[in-house]
Tab-separated table of C-alpha atoms in Angstrom:
chain	number	residue	atom	x	y	z
A	1	MET	CA	-37.426	-15.072	-19.783
A	2	PHE	CA	-35.361	-15.588	-22.973
A	3	THR	CA	-33.201	-12.750	-24.231
A	4	GLN	CA	-31.953	-12.818	-27.824
A	5	TRP	CA	-28.632	-11.070	-28.605
A	6	ALA	CA	-27.818	-9.676	-32.029
A	7	LEU	CA	-24.394	-10.982	-33.032
A	8	PRO	CA	-22.146	-9.084	-35.497
A	9	ALA	CA	-20.980	-10.750	-38.716
A	10	TYR	CA	-17.937	-13.022	-38.302
A	11	ASP	CA	-14.835	-11.207	-39.564
A	12	GLY	CA	-12.392	-14.027	-39.152
A	13	VAL	CA	-10.903	-12.646	-35.883
A	14	LYS	CA	-11.069	-14.765	-32.762
A	15	ARG	CA	-12.774	-12.958	-29.942
A	16	VAL	CA	-13.264	-13.512	-26.251
A	17	GLU	CA	-16.362	-12.790	-24.200
A	18	GLY	CA	-17.147	-9.085	-24.565
A	19	GLY	CA	-16.144	-8.800	-28.176
A	20	ILE	CA	-12.416	-8.053	-27.653
A	21	ALA	CA	-10.141	-9.360	-30.342
A	22	LEU	CA	-7.644	-11.882	-29.046
A	23	LYS	CA	-4.874	-10.352	-31.185
A	24	ARG	CA	-5.294	-7.101	-29.237
A	25	LEU	CA	-4.851	-8.682	-25.810
A	26	ARG	CA	-1.450	-8.462	-24.040
A	27	GLN	CA	-0.278	-9.957	-20.781
A	28	ILE	CA	1.739	-8.016	-18.322
A	29	VAL	CA	3.676	-9.693	-15.508
A	30	THR	CA	4.016	-7.454	-12.441
A	31	LYS	CA	4.346	-7.551	-8.709
A	32	ALA	CA	1.426	-6.921	-6.405
A	33	VAL	CA	0.358	-7.570	-2.834
A	34	VAL	CA	-1.071	-11.191	-2.763
A	35	ALA	CA	-1.482	-11.704	0.985
A	36	LYS	CA	-1.810	-9.626	4.115
A	37	GLY	CA	-1.854	-10.109	7.851
A	38	LYS	CA	-2.600	-7.943	10.847
A	39	LYS	CA	-1.922	-8.441	14.563
A	40	ARG	CA	-2.336	-6.363	17.715
A	41	THR	CA	-0.463	-7.484	20.854
A	42	GLU	CA	-0.382	-6.516	24.463
A	43	ASP	CA	2.686	-7.831	26.352
A	44	ARG	CA	3.355	-7.710	30.042
A	45	VAL	CA	7.030	-7.023	30.569
A	46	THR	CA	8.721	-7.559	33.930
A	47	LEU	CA	11.832	-5.448	34.735
A	48	CYS	CA	14.198	-5.729	37.727
A	49	PRO	CA	15.740	-2.395	38.737
A	50	THR	CA	18.911	-2.095	40.789
A	51	ASN	CA	17.145	-0.371	43.616
A	52	LYS	CA	13.907	-1.219	45.424
A	53	PRO	CA	11.338	1.212	43.941
A	54	THR	CA	9.068	3.337	46.071
A	55	SER	CA	6.920	4.700	43.230
A	56	ILE	CA	6.958	5.087	39.424
A	57	LEU	CA	7.211	8.628	38.132
A	58	GLY	CA	7.087	7.864	34.411
A	59	CYS	CA	7.550	5.267	31.679
A	60	TRP	CA	8.198	5.519	27.918
A	61	VAL	CA	9.120	3.104	25.119
A	62	ILE	CA	11.546	4.182	22.408
A	63	ASN	CA	13.967	2.873	19.715
A	64	HIS	CA	11.675	0.307	18.127
A	65	THR	CA	12.986	-1.737	15.146
A	66	CYS	CA	11.559	-4.910	13.524
A	67	SER	CA	12.051	-7.209	10.545
A	68	ALA	CA	9.917	-9.899	8.947
A	69	LYS	CA	10.320	-13.226	7.098
A	70	LYS	CA	7.763	-15.614	5.658
A	71	VAL	CA	7.478	-19.013	7.346
A	72	GLY	CA	4.917	-21.231	5.633
A	73	LYS	CA	1.450	-19.694	5.945
A	74	PHE	CA	2.663	-17.168	8.501
A	75	VAL	CA	5.003	-14.184	8.711
A	76	GLU	CA	7.364	-14.064	11.716
A	77	VAL	CA	8.135	-10.587	12.899
A	78	SER	CA	11.175	-10.116	15.085
A	79	GLY	CA	11.719	-6.816	16.886
A	80	LYS	CA	13.085	-4.976	19.887
A	81	PHE	CA	12.432	-1.793	21.816
A	82	ASP	CA	13.848	0.014	24.884
A	83	VAL	CA	11.697	0.503	27.987
A	84	ASN	CA	12.687	3.413	30.239
A	85	VAL	CA	11.187	3.721	33.778
A	86	TRP	CA	11.719	6.832	35.879
A	87	TYR	CA	11.175	5.877	39.526
A	88	ALA	CA	11.825	6.974	43.108
A	89	TYR	CA	13.481	4.932	45.718
A	90	SER	CA	14.917	5.095	49.265
A	91	ASN	CA	11.587	6.329	50.592
A	92	HIS	CA	11.104	8.985	47.831
A	93	SER	CA	14.430	10.606	48.633
A	94	LYS	CA	16.188	9.710	45.393
A	95	THR	CA	15.204	9.116	41.761
A	96	ALA	CA	16.706	7.148	38.923
A	97	VAL	CA	15.973	5.945	35.414
A	98	PHE	CA	16.079	2.183	34.616
A	99	SER	CA	16.370	1.132	30.947
A	100	GLU	CA	16.207	-2.319	29.406
A	101	THR	CA	15.952	-3.644	25.834
A	102	VAL	CA	13.089	-6.027	25.275
A	103	HIS	CA	13.021	-8.501	22.380
A	104	TYR	CA	9.856	-10.055	20.896
A	105	LYS	CA	8.621	-12.352	18.163
A	106	ASP	CA	5.089	-12.207	16.657
A	107	LYS	CA	3.608	-14.752	14.367
A	108	VAL	CA	1.117	-13.214	11.919
A	109	LYS	CA	-1.332	-15.344	10.009
A	110	LEU	CA	-1.603	-14.557	6.241
A	111	HIS	CA	-4.860	-14.039	4.382
A	112	PHE	CA	-4.776	-14.513	0.616
A	113	ARG	CA	-7.084	-12.470	-1.583
A	114	ASP	CA	-7.334	-15.005	-4.439
A	115	GLY	CA	-6.707	-18.194	-2.518
A	116	GLU	CA	-3.396	-19.526	-1.334
A	117	VAL	CA	-0.719	-19.241	-3.994
A	118	SER	CA	2.999	-19.990	-4.127
A	119	VAL	CA	4.805	-16.705	-3.483
A	120	GLY	CA	8.389	-15.718	-2.751
A	121	ASP	CA	9.908	-14.255	0.338
A	122	ASP	CA	9.354	-10.602	-0.467
A	123	VAL	CA	7.702	-9.501	2.800
A	124	ARG	CA	7.044	-5.971	4.014
A	125	VAL	CA	6.023	-4.977	7.574
A	126	ARG	CA	4.258	-1.717	8.514
A	127	VAL	CA	3.890	-0.634	12.120
A	128	ILE	CA	0.435	0.845	12.747
A	129	GLN	CA	0.909	1.285	16.487
A	130	GLU	CA	4.418	1.759	17.854
A	131	PRO	CA	5.123	0.001	21.078
A	132	ASN	CA	3.439	2.125	23.766
A	133	CYS	CA	3.248	1.906	27.571
A	134	MET	CA	-0.325	1.286	28.693
A	135	GLU	CA	0.295	0.514	32.361
A	136	ALA	CA	3.325	0.593	34.687
A	137	VAL	CA	3.016	-0.627	38.275
A	138	ILE	CA	5.275	-2.064	41.027
A	139	SER	CA	4.931	-5.760	41.404
A	140	PRO	CA	3.340	-7.227	44.567
A	141	CYS	CA	6.811	-8.305	45.758
A	142	GLY	CA	7.877	-4.606	45.684
A	143	THR	CA	11.171	-5.134	43.830
A	144	LYS	CA	10.131	-5.272	40.210
A	145	PHE	CA	8.246	-3.301	37.511
A	146	GLU	CA	5.317	-4.756	35.510
A	147	ILE	CA	4.885	-2.847	32.266
A	148	VAL	CA	1.986	-3.482	29.784
A	149	VAL	CA	3.139	-2.611	26.231
A	150	GLU	CA	0.798	-2.517	23.209
A	151	ARG	CA	1.771	-2.685	19.579
A	152	GLU	CA	0.076	-3.352	16.173
A	153	ILE	CA	1.663	-4.380	12.857
A	154	VAL	CA	0.554	-5.261	9.289
A	155	VAL	CA	2.483	-7.538	7.036
A	156	GLU	CA	2.316	-7.740	3.270
A	157	VAL	CA	3.550	-10.472	0.974
A	158	MET	CA	4.474	-9.535	-2.659
A	159	GLY	CA	4.057	-11.953	-5.495
A	160	GLU	CA	4.086	-12.054	-9.293
A	161	MET	CA	0.718	-11.615	-11.057
A	162	THR	CA	-0.297	-11.547	-14.721
A	163	ILE	CA	-2.838	-8.943	-15.820
A	164	CYS	CA	-4.456	-8.896	-19.262
A	165	ILE	CA	-5.029	-5.559	-21.155
A	166	SER	CA	-6.542	-4.572	-24.523
A	167	VAL	CA	-4.326	-2.491	-26.741
A	168	HIS	CA	-5.570	-0.230	-29.539
A	169	PRO	CA	-4.045	1.379	-32.625
A	170	LEU	CA	-2.195	4.659	-32.251
A	171	ASP	CA	-4.935	6.478	-34.104
A	172	PHE	CA	-7.573	5.212	-31.656
A	173	GLU	CA	-9.729	7.995	-30.205
A	174	GLU	CA	-12.899	7.728	-28.246
A	175	GLU	CA	-16.119	9.099	-29.779
A	176	TRP	CA	-17.070	12.637	-29.088
A	177	SER	CA	-20.494	14.249	-29.587
A	178	PHE	CA	-20.425	17.847	-30.850
A	179	ASN	CA	-23.454	20.212	-31.037
A	180	ASP	CA	-23.840	21.988	-34.421
A	181	GLU	CA	-23.383	25.780	-34.147
A	182	SER	CA	-24.890	28.184	-36.695
A	183	SER	CA	-23.319	31.532	-37.529
A	184	SER	CA	-24.888	34.629	-39.286
A	185	SER	CA	-21.704	36.731	-39.760
A	186	SER	CA	-20.748	38.378	-43.138
A	187	SER	CA	-18.785	36.562	-45.862
A	188	SER	CA	-15.612	38.486	-44.993
A	189	SER	CA	-15.771	37.614	-41.336
A	190	SER	CA	-16.695	33.974	-42.194
A	191	SER	CA	-13.709	33.827	-44.482
A	192	SER	CA	-11.452	35.286	-41.837
A	193	SER	CA	-12.955	32.882	-39.300
A	194	SER	CA	-12.514	29.991	-41.670
A	195	SER	CA	-8.880	30.947	-42.238
A	196	SER	CA	-8.324	31.307	-38.475
A	197	SER	CA	-10.137	28.015	-37.868
A	198	SER	CA	-8.013	26.330	-40.577
A	199	SER	CA	-4.853	27.749	-38.933
A	200	SER	CA	-6.030	26.622	-35.509
A	201	SER	CA	-7.006	23.218	-36.841
A	202	SER	CA	-3.568	22.959	-38.489
A	203	GLU	CA	-2.087	23.915	-35.141
A	204	GLY	CA	-4.213	21.162	-33.550
A	205	ARG	CA	-2.917	18.664	-36.101
A	206	TYR	CA	0.613	19.749	-35.612
A	207	VAL	CA	0.289	19.267	-31.775
A	208	LEU	CA	-1.214	15.827	-32.355
A	209	GLU	CA	1.475	14.865	-34.802
A	210	SER	CA	4.225	16.280	-32.652
A	211	SER	CA	2.999	14.267	-29.685
A	212	SER	CA	2.926	11.097	-31.827
A	213	PHE	CA	5.989	11.740	-34.010
A	214	PRO	CA	8.280	14.247	-32.182
A	215	ASP	CA	10.964	14.124	-34.920
A	216	GLU	CA	8.668	15.057	-37.818
A	217	ARG	CA	7.908	18.828	-37.891
A	218	PRO	CA	6.402	20.762	-40.861
A	219	ARG	CA	9.014	22.891	-42.638
């Protein structure tokens, strides 16, 4: 099926597809997220307390910190957290809390929205799931703790992008459709309404002018 388009008369202004004049186009260079990556990890951590544990009474993970840097097509996230285990020992007659700092490194693959591009090292990391204890048991040897810790992170790489916008003159205003209203009032009321409408319209013009030119006020 062939479709014929009616083309406007050529006015001497170069235009792009869509009829936008090239002289009204501007390019803005800004920063935006160009690549993202996400990773969920479950680590099994082995801890060696000072006393032979009889049972585990509780376990919690605190003081999590992390940082990220871009390495090729990946982002390397380095972090640490503290694992605290409350346990009983000496045949349930005594209790103690064992604490240890655990370090980790995660390698997160990047996914580019517009294909792989050359970007800088501006990397941000967001923690979706803070390190959390999923399981805490005593090892088969009976002298160690085996802790399963889960965590989830998202990394974002910032890069420069160029966006193209269309600019319009200052007096540009979109089209409005108004419905005609008829009035059957007397001449005096119409004259008063016309004066009030003229004053209101003058007020409207003043507001418009003051918003465009704040230094020019009617004396």
